[in-house]
Structures are given as C-alpha cells and as structure tokens.
Amino acid sequence: MNEPGFRLGFELLGEVDPEIAATINEEEKRQQENLIMIASENLVSRAVLQAQGSVLTNKYAEGYAGARYYGGCTFVDRAEELAIKRAKEIFSAEHVNVQPHSGTSANMAVYLAFLQPGDKILGMDLSHGGHLTHGSKVNISGIYYQAFSYGVNRETGLIDLGNVRKIARETKPRLIIAGASSYPRFIDFEGFAAIAKEVGALFLVDMAHTAGLVAAGVHPNPVLYADLVTATTHKTFRGPRGGMIFCRSEYAAAIDKAVFPGLQGGPLMHIIAAKAVAFKEAQLPGFVKYQEKVVANARALAEGLAAEGFKLLTGGTDTHLVLVDLRSNAISGKEAEALLESVHITVNKNVIPYDPKGANDPSGIRLGTPTLTSRGMETGQMLEIAALIAETINYRNDKKRLEKVRSRVAELCSAFKVYYF
Ligand code: DSN
C-alpha cells in the first residue's frame, strides 16, 4: 500500500531492488568462502555497519560542528565531535579533520593547503611500494606538482635514508612524503623529519596502511614526528571506508579550510558517525590484542612462505603485509593472483622494486593478515595457509592437488566465520 508523499509502499532492499540485494548476498558469500588476504582490506564490526547504514546519510552539514551552513545539525555535530575527541586521544594529535571521503581526498587537502601548482614534492616511488597519490605521473599529484621520488635499496629492499637525503638536498622539495602501500617494514619517521627540517620542507606521513597498528601502539606513531599525517580508516584500522588528517594546531585552520570549502562539500555524516564507532572500538582493550595478532600473523605467514622457498622483499615484515617476489617461481603476479583465486585465496598482483615487468602483469604478489585475523585466525593457520599457497603455485598443473587445497580452504573458511553473517 502506498504511503502519502513519495514512499513506494515497500521498504526492504529485497523488495525494492532484488538485483542489488542478490548482488550483496553474493558478495557476503564470497567474503565468507574465500581467504581474503588483500593487505588493504578488513572486516568492519556490525556496529560500524549499523552506523554507516543509518539515517545520518540524510543530513547535509557543510561546515564544521557549531558553524554549519544548514539547520538541524545538533546530532550530527555531536557525532563529529565524538569522532574528533576520540581520534585525538588515540593518536595523541593536536588537531584532526575527520571529513575526508578517502585517503586520496585527505592527501589532496594537504596539497591544496600547502602547495601551489608546480611546487616540488618528494614521495616514495609507486613502483617501489609508494602510493599513487604521492606524485605518480598519472595522478593529479604528479600532474599539478613537480614530483620527485625515492625508492628502496636494490639489495636490501629497504628505504635508504642517505639516498632520500641526497635527493632532498638536490631537489629542495616544498613537501616530503613518507608512507607506503607495499613496504613491509617500519619507516624511520624521525629520520625523515630531520631531512625535511634540514631542507626546509614540510613533512607528511600517509599512514593509510598502518593506522590500526599505530592506534594500538604496535607501530611507531608518525603524529609525533610529522607536520601532517593522513590516513584511511578502513584498512588495518577496521573502520568505515574514509580518510582523516592529523596536524599540529598551527596547521589546523589551513587543513580545515582545504577540506571544506576547498575540496569537498557536504561531509558524509553517516560515515563520520561510523568513524566515531571505530575510534571507540580502537579504545577497547581487545583492539590492542587484535593488532598484535595482525602483526604476529604476518610474521608467521612470512616465515611459512620463506620456509617454502619464496623470496620476500626485505626477507620478512614488521607490519601486516608481506611482498612476495615471484621471479624465481616461474609465474607472474597476474597468473599467481588468478591461480590463487581459483582455490579461493584472494591476493593482489603487485609490482616489486626494480620490477622488470609492468604494473599490469608484475612480478610479485602482496598478502596481508588484517581480514583473516578479524575472522579469528592465528599463527598456526598462517603457517598452513603459506603451505597451501606453496602447494598451489608449485603444483599448479596438478588438478587433484588443487582440488585438495580448495577443500582445505573451504574447511578453514567454514571454521572461521566472517562474524556478522
Ligand atoms: N589502494 C590501496 C592499497 O591497496 O594499498 C592504497 O594505495
């Protein structure tokens, strides 16, 4: 029966849009029936999902709490203020902006606040594990700004600060950026900060990948060393998909102005509320234990893969991810991704530093432990999964062996539920 106004008379997703309802169901099933090892993905809690799916999506709230361009903002103000208070406590930050829609938006806001088109920036080379938005030629960061890059040492796979200093002295960038998407080791934030100071650059850390580890104290906190820190809330942090920016008080006004009205209009208040929920979860005692397990699991995975003869960038990991160099396994990253997908292990193909092949079919794969750890898996499962990956890659033409791997993966998936389904 139709309601007055514009209501359709039925409300449930399955009735309004059976195609999308079925698509979501299939995706739920995929998440349950695969071992998802994409290092930048995770599983949010039911509480985060609930806040994301709430009526806060109906509200326009351009501006900031107490200074909005719309009436009726009492409750969204409260949500944003809670998010800000919690984020500042967790990361020991003087100021945070929780409105960026993504990690990319967060980085763009920093650039808009402090750079002029054509200014020099120095970031980690995308092909060595950096981020697209740190100066890649195909990204706005490399189109609007004069971008220089540093990489890792060919032998050790580690960032060589001596080399970073040399490039910084030569290029005199306005902004130096640290942070990576496929670098498995701690980054020396203090060392970077000293280089930035020496050459008169601002120092930005993009901790998109490691924000959850930082929040739990299992990774150095860049907020203590950098002028500006950007992050996503959906990777190790286990919150909704989105971004945030931390800075010292002296930069707060410039950052807030760059986010709104500089770059974005209305903030996503349902996502900001979900960020507040994720911040609350990060302050619960179980969060530290979870992040410790993420790292312990990544170490176990690295040990297991190394024991199976795989070559790992830097030989191991300090974080949630492992980068595997497949050049001695006679398989490309693209082939390995497809092969592992066929046994329901989900990873992503990834360039390795000095990769002789291109980004579309690179020589490596990247694996991460946040999602499997959210499902309750521990180091024993990581060692077994490393063996299953080896079995799959080493015996890829043996259908019987692949079938055995597939059924063991199915057993593991069924024993460790994606908890909210
Ligand atoms: N695309 C994200 C990742 O997978 O690492 C951030 O670059």
PDB file of N, CA and C in Angstrom, residues 238-307:
ATOM      1  N   ARG A 238      40.173  -0.896  10.610  1.00  0.00           N
ATOM      2  CA  ARG A 238      38.894  -1.631  10.722  1.00  0.00           C
ATOM      3  C   ARG A 238      37.672  -0.747  10.907  1.00  0.00           C
ATOM      4  N   GLY A 239      37.720   0.442  10.310  1.00  0.00           N
ATOM      5  CA  GLY A 239      36.551   1.319  10.372  1.00  0.00           C
ATOM      6  C   GLY A 239      35.900   1.417   9.008  1.00  0.00           C
ATOM      7  N   PRO A 240      34.990   2.389   8.828  1.00  0.00           N
ATOM      8  CA  PRO A 240      34.330   2.559   7.535  1.00  0.00           C
ATOM      9  C   PRO A 240      35.317   3.096   6.498  1.00  0.00           C
ATOM     10  N   ARG A 241      34.961   2.973   5.229  1.00  0.00           N
ATOM     11  CA  ARG A 241      35.816   3.470   4.149  1.00  0.00           C
ATOM     12  C   ARG A 241      35.882   4.999   4.218  1.00  0.00           C
ATOM     13  N   GLY A 242      37.051   5.556   4.444  1.00  0.00           N
ATOM     14  CA  GLY A 242      37.147   7.011   4.545  1.00  0.00           C
ATOM     15  C   GLY A 242      38.554   7.456   4.898  1.00  0.00           C
ATOM     16  N   GLY A 243      38.712   8.789   5.066  1.00  0.00           N
ATOM     17  CA  GLY A 243      40.032   9.338   5.375  1.00  0.00           C
ATOM     18  C   GLY A 243      40.007  10.265   6.576  1.00  0.00           C
ATOM     19  N   MET A 244      41.181  10.684   7.007  1.00  0.00           N
ATOM     20  CA  MET A 244      41.303  11.672   8.086  1.00  0.00           C
ATOM     21  C   MET A 244      42.682  12.323   7.997  1.00  0.00           C
ATOM     22  N   ILE A 245      42.794  13.505   8.607  1.00  0.00           N
ATOM     23  CA  ILE A 245      44.063  14.253   8.581  1.00  0.00           C
ATOM     24  C   ILE A 245      44.386  14.722   9.994  1.00  0.00           C
ATOM     25  N   PHE A 246      45.604  14.440  10.441  1.00  0.00           N
ATOM     26  CA  PHE A 246      46.086  14.922  11.737  1.00  0.00           C
ATOM     27  C   PHE A 246      47.129  16.005  11.486  1.00  0.00           C
ATOM     28  N   CYS A 247      47.143  17.010  12.377  1.00  0.00           N
ATOM     29  CA  CYS A 247      48.207  18.007  12.260  1.00  0.00           C
ATOM     30  C   CYS A 247      48.371  18.748  13.571  1.00  0.00           C
ATOM     31  N   ARG A 248      49.448  19.505  13.620  1.00  0.00           N
ATOM     32  CA  ARG A 248      49.640  20.351  14.793  1.00  0.00           C
ATOM     33  C   ARG A 248      48.693  21.541  14.695  1.00  0.00           C
ATOM     34  N   SER A 249      48.426  22.161  15.866  1.00  0.00           N
ATOM     35  CA  SER A 249      47.436  23.252  15.914  1.00  0.00           C
ATOM     36  C   SER A 249      47.735  24.350  14.902  1.00  0.00           C
ATOM     37  N   GLU A 250      49.029  24.618  14.690  1.00  0.00           N
ATOM     38  CA  GLU A 250      49.384  25.739  13.794  1.00  0.00           C
ATOM     39  C   GLU A 250      48.877  25.523  12.359  1.00  0.00           C
ATOM     40  N   TYR A 251      48.653  24.246  11.972  1.00  0.00           N
ATOM     41  CA  TYR A 251      48.187  23.971  10.614  1.00  0.00           C
ATOM     42  C   TYR A 251      46.686  23.700  10.542  1.00  0.00           C
ATOM     43  N   ALA A 252      46.009  23.726  11.696  1.00  0.00           N
ATOM     44  CA  ALA A 252      44.614  23.278  11.749  1.00  0.00           C
ATOM     45  C   ALA A 252      43.697  24.099  10.835  1.00  0.00           C
ATOM     46  N   ALA A 253      43.821  25.423  10.903  1.00  0.00           N
ATOM     47  CA  ALA A 253      42.912  26.277  10.129  1.00  0.00           C
ATOM     48  C   ALA A 253      43.106  26.034   8.633  1.00  0.00           C
ATOM     49  N   ALA A 254      44.362  25.908   8.213  1.00  0.00           N
ATOM     50  CA  ALA A 254      44.642  25.693   6.777  1.00  0.00           C
ATOM     51  C   ALA A 254      44.082  24.342   6.319  1.00  0.00           C
ATOM     52  N   ILE A 255      44.225  23.318   7.137  1.00  0.00           N
ATOM     53  CA  ILE A 255      43.715  21.982   6.773  1.00  0.00           C
ATOM     54  C   ILE A 255      42.189  22.003   6.695  1.00  0.00           C
ATOM     55  N   ASP A 256      41.555  22.575   7.708  1.00  0.00           N
ATOM     56  CA  ASP A 256      40.081  22.578   7.710  1.00  0.00           C
ATOM     57  C   ASP A 256      39.538  23.342   6.496  1.00  0.00           C
ATOM     58  N   LYS A 257      40.182  24.451   6.169  1.00  0.00           N
ATOM     59  CA  LYS A 257      39.734  25.262   5.026  1.00  0.00           C
ATOM     60  C   LYS A 257      39.943  24.501   3.708  1.00  0.00           C
ATOM     61  N   ALA A 258      41.024  23.724   3.652  1.00  0.00           N
ATOM     62  CA  ALA A 258      41.299  22.965   2.419  1.00  0.00           C
ATOM     63  C   ALA A 258      40.281  21.834   2.232  1.00  0.00           C
ATOM     64  N   VAL A 259      39.891  21.174   3.338  1.00  0.00           N
ATOM     65  CA  VAL A 259      38.919  20.073   3.219  1.00  0.00           C
ATOM     66  C   VAL A 259      37.555  20.654   2.828  1.00  0.00           C
ATOM     67  N   PHE A 260      37.094  21.632   3.599  1.00  0.00           N
ATOM     68  CA  PHE A 260      35.861  22.359   3.273  1.00  0.00           C
ATOM     69  C   PHE A 260      36.078  23.829   3.530  1.00  0.00           C
ATOM     70  N   PRO A 261      35.869  24.694   2.602  1.00  0.00           N
ATOM     71  CA  PRO A 261      35.221  24.504   1.299  1.00  0.00           C
ATOM     72  C   PRO A 261      36.167  24.184   0.138  1.00  0.00           C
ATOM     73  N   GLY A 262      37.461  23.969   0.442  1.00  0.00           N
ATOM     74  CA  GLY A 262      38.429  23.830  -0.653  1.00  0.00           C
ATOM     75  C   GLY A 262      38.185  22.649  -1.565  1.00  0.00           C
ATOM     76  N   LEU A 263      37.929  21.495  -0.965  1.00  0.00           N
ATOM     77  CA  LEU A 263      37.931  20.267  -1.762  1.00  0.00           C
ATOM     78  C   LEU A 263      36.597  19.547  -1.765  1.00  0.00           C
ATOM     79  N   GLN A 264      35.900  19.592  -0.647  1.00  0.00           N
ATOM     80  CA  GLN A 264      34.664  18.832  -0.506  1.00  0.00           C
ATOM     81  C   GLN A 264      33.502  19.748  -0.147  1.00  0.00           C
ATOM     82  N   GLY A 265      32.296  19.275  -0.435  1.00  0.00           N
ATOM     83  CA  GLY A 265      31.092  19.944   0.031  1.00  0.00           C
ATOM     84  C   GLY A 265      30.614  19.250   1.295  1.00  0.00           C
ATOM     85  N   GLY A 266      29.383  18.734   1.223  1.00  0.00           N
ATOM     86  CA  GLY A 266      28.794  18.131   2.414  1.00  0.00           C
ATOM     87  C   GLY A 266      29.558  16.917   2.895  1.00  0.00           C
ATOM     88  N   PRO A 267      29.863  16.861   4.197  1.00  0.00           N
ATOM     89  CA  PRO A 267      30.535  15.678   4.731  1.00  0.00           C
ATOM     90  C   PRO A 267      29.573  14.487   4.795  1.00  0.00           C
ATOM     91  N   LEU A 268      30.112  13.287   4.796  1.00  0.00           N
ATOM     92  CA  LEU A 268      29.297  12.075   4.865  1.00  0.00           C
ATOM     93  C   LEU A 268      29.069  11.770   6.346  1.00  0.00           C
ATOM     94  N   MET A 269      27.962  12.290   6.888  1.00  0.00           N
ATOM     95  CA  MET A 269      27.796  12.223   8.344  1.00  0.00           C
ATOM     96  C   MET A 269      27.597  10.802   8.861  1.00  0.00           C
ATOM     97  N   HIS A 270      26.998   9.934   8.036  1.00  0.00           N
ATOM     98  CA  HIS A 270      26.860   8.532   8.454  1.00  0.00           C
ATOM     99  C   HIS A 270      28.226   7.862   8.544  1.00  0.00           C
ATOM    100  N   ILE A 271      29.124   8.227   7.642  1.00  0.00           N
ATOM    101  CA  ILE A 271      30.485   7.659   7.683  1.00  0.00           C
ATOM    102  C   ILE A 271      31.257   8.250   8.862  1.00  0.00           C
ATOM    103  N   ILE A 272      31.064   9.548   9.119  1.00  0.00           N
ATOM    104  CA  ILE A 272      31.755  10.161  10.263  1.00  0.00           C
ATOM    105  C   ILE A 272      31.282   9.513  11.563  1.00  0.00           C
ATOM    106  N   ALA A 273      29.980   9.219  11.662  1.00  0.00           N
ATOM    107  CA  ALA A 273      29.474   8.511  12.854  1.00  0.00           C
ATOM    108  C   ALA A 273      30.103   7.120  12.935  1.00  0.00           C
ATOM    109  N   ALA A 274      30.234   6.456  11.788  1.00  0.00           N
ATOM    110  CA  ALA A 274      30.856   5.125  11.786  1.00  0.00           C
ATOM    111  C   ALA A 274      32.339   5.214  12.147  1.00  0.00           C
ATOM    112  N   LYS A 275      32.985   6.309  11.716  1.00  0.00           N
ATOM    113  CA  LYS A 275      34.381   6.517  12.140  1.00  0.00           C
ATOM    114  C   LYS A 275      34.431   6.650  13.657  1.00  0.00           C
ATOM    115  N   ALA A 276      33.482   7.412  14.234  1.00  0.00           N
ATOM    116  CA  ALA A 276      33.448   7.577  15.704  1.00  0.00           C
ATOM    117  C   ALA A 276      33.312   6.207  16.378  1.00  0.00           C
ATOM    118  N   VAL A 277      32.484   5.342  15.797  1.00  0.00           N
ATOM    119  CA  VAL A 277      32.310   3.993  16.371  1.00  0.00           C
ATOM    120  C   VAL A 277      33.634   3.225  16.297  1.00  0.00           C
ATOM    121  N   ALA A 278      34.304   3.316  15.160  1.00  0.00           N
ATOM    122  CA  ALA A 278      35.586   2.611  15.010  1.00  0.00           C
ATOM    123  C   ALA A 278      36.619   3.164  15.998  1.00  0.00           C
ATOM    124  N   PHE A 279      36.586   4.486  16.225  1.00  0.00           N
ATOM    125  CA  PHE A 279      37.516   5.060  17.213  1.00  0.00           C
ATOM    126  C   PHE A 279      37.205   4.503  18.606  1.00  0.00           C
ATOM    127  N   LYS A 280      35.907   4.396  18.914  1.00  0.00           N
ATOM    128  CA  LYS A 280      35.516   3.838  20.221  1.00  0.00           C
ATOM    129  C   LYS A 280      36.037   2.397  20.330  1.00  0.00           C
ATOM    130  N   GLU A 281      35.870   1.628  19.261  1.00  0.00           N
ATOM    131  CA  GLU A 281      36.350   0.235  19.278  1.00  0.00           C
ATOM    132  C   GLU A 281      37.874   0.183  19.460  1.00  0.00           C
ATOM    133  N   ALA A 282      38.561   1.176  18.875  1.00  0.00           N
ATOM    134  CA  ALA A 282      40.027   1.196  18.992  1.00  0.00           C
ATOM    135  C   ALA A 282      40.480   1.522  20.404  1.00  0.00           C
ATOM    136  N   GLN A 283      39.556   2.032  21.225  1.00  0.00           N
ATOM    137  CA  GLN A 283      39.914   2.339  22.613  1.00  0.00           C
ATOM    138  C   GLN A 283      39.564   1.184  23.555  1.00  0.00           C
ATOM    139  N   LEU A 284      38.986   0.111  23.012  1.00  0.00           N
ATOM    140  CA  LEU A 284      38.666  -1.050  23.841  1.00  0.00           C
ATOM    141  C   LEU A 284      39.915  -1.930  23.958  1.00  0.00           C
ATOM    142  N   PRO A 285      40.059  -2.636  25.087  1.00  0.00           N
ATOM    143  CA  PRO A 285      41.283  -3.428  25.300  1.00  0.00           C
ATOM    144  C   PRO A 285      41.529  -4.477  24.210  1.00  0.00           C
ATOM    145  N   GLY A 286      40.473  -5.071  23.671  1.00  0.00           N
ATOM    146  CA  GLY A 286      40.636  -6.117  22.655  1.00  0.00           C
ATOM    147  C   GLY A 286      41.316  -5.636  21.390  1.00  0.00           C
ATOM    148  N   PHE A 287      41.292  -4.326  21.152  1.00  0.00           N
ATOM    149  CA  PHE A 287      41.852  -3.786  19.909  1.00  0.00           C
ATOM    150  C   PHE A 287      43.374  -3.993  19.847  1.00  0.00           C
ATOM    151  N   VAL A 288      44.039  -3.760  20.978  1.00  0.00           N
ATOM    152  CA  VAL A 288      45.499  -3.930  21.003  1.00  0.00           C
ATOM    153  C   VAL A 288      45.837  -5.389  20.710  1.00  0.00           C
ATOM    154  N   LYS A 289      45.095  -6.279  21.361  1.00  0.00           N
ATOM    155  CA  LYS A 289      45.325  -7.713  21.148  1.00  0.00           C
ATOM    156  C   LYS A 289      45.121  -8.059  19.659  1.00  0.00           C
ATOM    157  N   TYR A 290      44.068  -7.519  19.089  1.00  0.00           N
ATOM    158  CA  TYR A 290      43.794  -7.787  17.672  1.00  0.00           C
ATOM    159  C   TYR A 290      44.975  -7.341  16.790  1.00  0.00           C
ATOM    160  N   GLN A 291      45.451  -6.116  17.015  1.00  0.00           N
ATOM    161  CA  GLN A 291      46.530  -5.593  16.162  1.00  0.00           C
ATOM    162  C   GLN A 291      47.832  -6.352  16.406  1.00  0.00           C
ATOM    163  N   GLU A 292      48.065  -6.773  17.662  1.00  0.00           N
ATOM    164  CA  GLU A 292      49.259  -7.596  17.923  1.00  0.00           C
ATOM    165  C   GLU A 292      49.182  -8.891  17.120  1.00  0.00           C
ATOM    166  N   LYS A 293      47.965  -9.438  17.052  1.00  0.00           N
ATOM    167  CA  LYS A 293      47.797 -10.690  16.291  1.00  0.00           C
ATOM    168  C   LYS A 293      47.977 -10.467  14.798  1.00  0.00           C
ATOM    169  N   VAL A 294      47.512  -9.309  14.304  1.00  0.00           N
ATOM    170  CA  VAL A 294      47.701  -8.994  12.874  1.00  0.00           C
ATOM    171  C   VAL A 294      49.192  -9.079  12.524  1.00  0.00           C
ATOM    172  N   VAL A 295      50.021  -8.467  13.383  1.00  0.00           N
ATOM    173  CA  VAL A 295      51.468  -8.453  13.118  1.00  0.00           C
ATOM    174  C   VAL A 295      52.066  -9.849  13.316  1.00  0.00           C
ATOM    175  N   ALA A 296      51.679 -10.526  14.405  1.00  0.00           N
ATOM    176  CA  ALA A 296      52.208 -11.885  14.652  1.00  0.00           C
ATOM    177  C   ALA A 296      51.821 -12.801  13.486  1.00  0.00           C
ATOM    178  N   ASN A 297      50.607 -12.646  12.996  1.00  0.00           N
ATOM    179  CA  ASN A 297      50.165 -13.475  11.870  1.00  0.00           C
ATOM    180  C   ASN A 297      50.963 -13.174  10.595  1.00  0.00           C
ATOM    181  N   ALA A 298      51.247 -11.888  10.371  1.00  0.00           N
ATOM    182  CA  ALA A 298      52.030 -11.534   9.173  1.00  0.00           C
ATOM    183  C   ALA A 298      53.439 -12.118   9.279  1.00  0.00           C
ATOM    184  N   ARG A 299      54.002 -12.069  10.491  1.00  0.00           N
ATOM    185  CA  ARG A 299      55.347 -12.650  10.682  1.00  0.00           C
ATOM    186  C   ARG A 299      55.313 -14.160  10.426  1.00  0.00           C
ATOM    187  N   ALA A 300      54.277 -14.830  10.961  1.00  0.00           N
ATOM    188  CA  ALA A 300      54.164 -16.285  10.769  1.00  0.00           C
ATOM    189  C   ALA A 300      53.976 -16.610   9.289  1.00  0.00           C
ATOM    190  N   LEU A 301      53.160 -15.808   8.617  1.00  0.00           N
ATOM    191  CA  LEU A 301      52.936 -16.007   7.183  1.00  0.00           C
ATOM    192  C   LEU A 301      54.269 -15.864   6.431  1.00  0.00           C
ATOM    193  N   ALA A 302      55.024 -14.811   6.795  1.00  0.00           N
ATOM    194  CA  ALA A 302      56.327 -14.585   6.148  1.00  0.00           C
ATOM    195  C   ALA A 302      57.259 -15.766   6.404  1.00  0.00           C
ATOM    196  N   GLU A 303      57.299 -16.235   7.645  1.00  0.00           N
ATOM    197  CA  GLU A 303      58.174 -17.377   7.969  1.00  0.00           C
ATOM    198  C   GLU A 303      57.765 -18.617   7.174  1.00  0.00           C
ATOM    199  N   GLY A 304      56.448 -18.842   7.128  1.00  0.00           N
ATOM    200  CA  GLY A 304      55.939 -20.006   6.399  1.00  0.00           C
ATOM    201  C   GLY A 304      56.284 -19.929   4.916  1.00  0.00           C
ATOM    202  N   LEU A 305      56.113 -18.760   4.322  1.00  0.00           N
ATOM    203  CA  LEU A 305      56.401 -18.600   2.889  1.00  0.00           C
ATOM    204  C   LEU A 305      57.900 -18.746   2.626  1.00  0.00           C
ATOM    205  N   ALA A 306      58.707 -18.153   3.519  1.00  0.00           N
ATOM    206  CA  ALA A 306      60.170 -18.260   3.353  1.00  0.00           C
ATOM    207  C   ALA A 306      60.591 -19.725   3.466  1.00  0.00           C
ATOM    208  N   ALA A 307      59.989 -20.444   4.410  1.00  0.00           N
ATOM    209  CA  ALA A 307      60.330 -21.867   4.583  1.00  0.00           C
ATOM    210  C   ALA A 307      59.956 -22.675   3.341  1.00  0.00           C
TER     211      ALA A 307
END
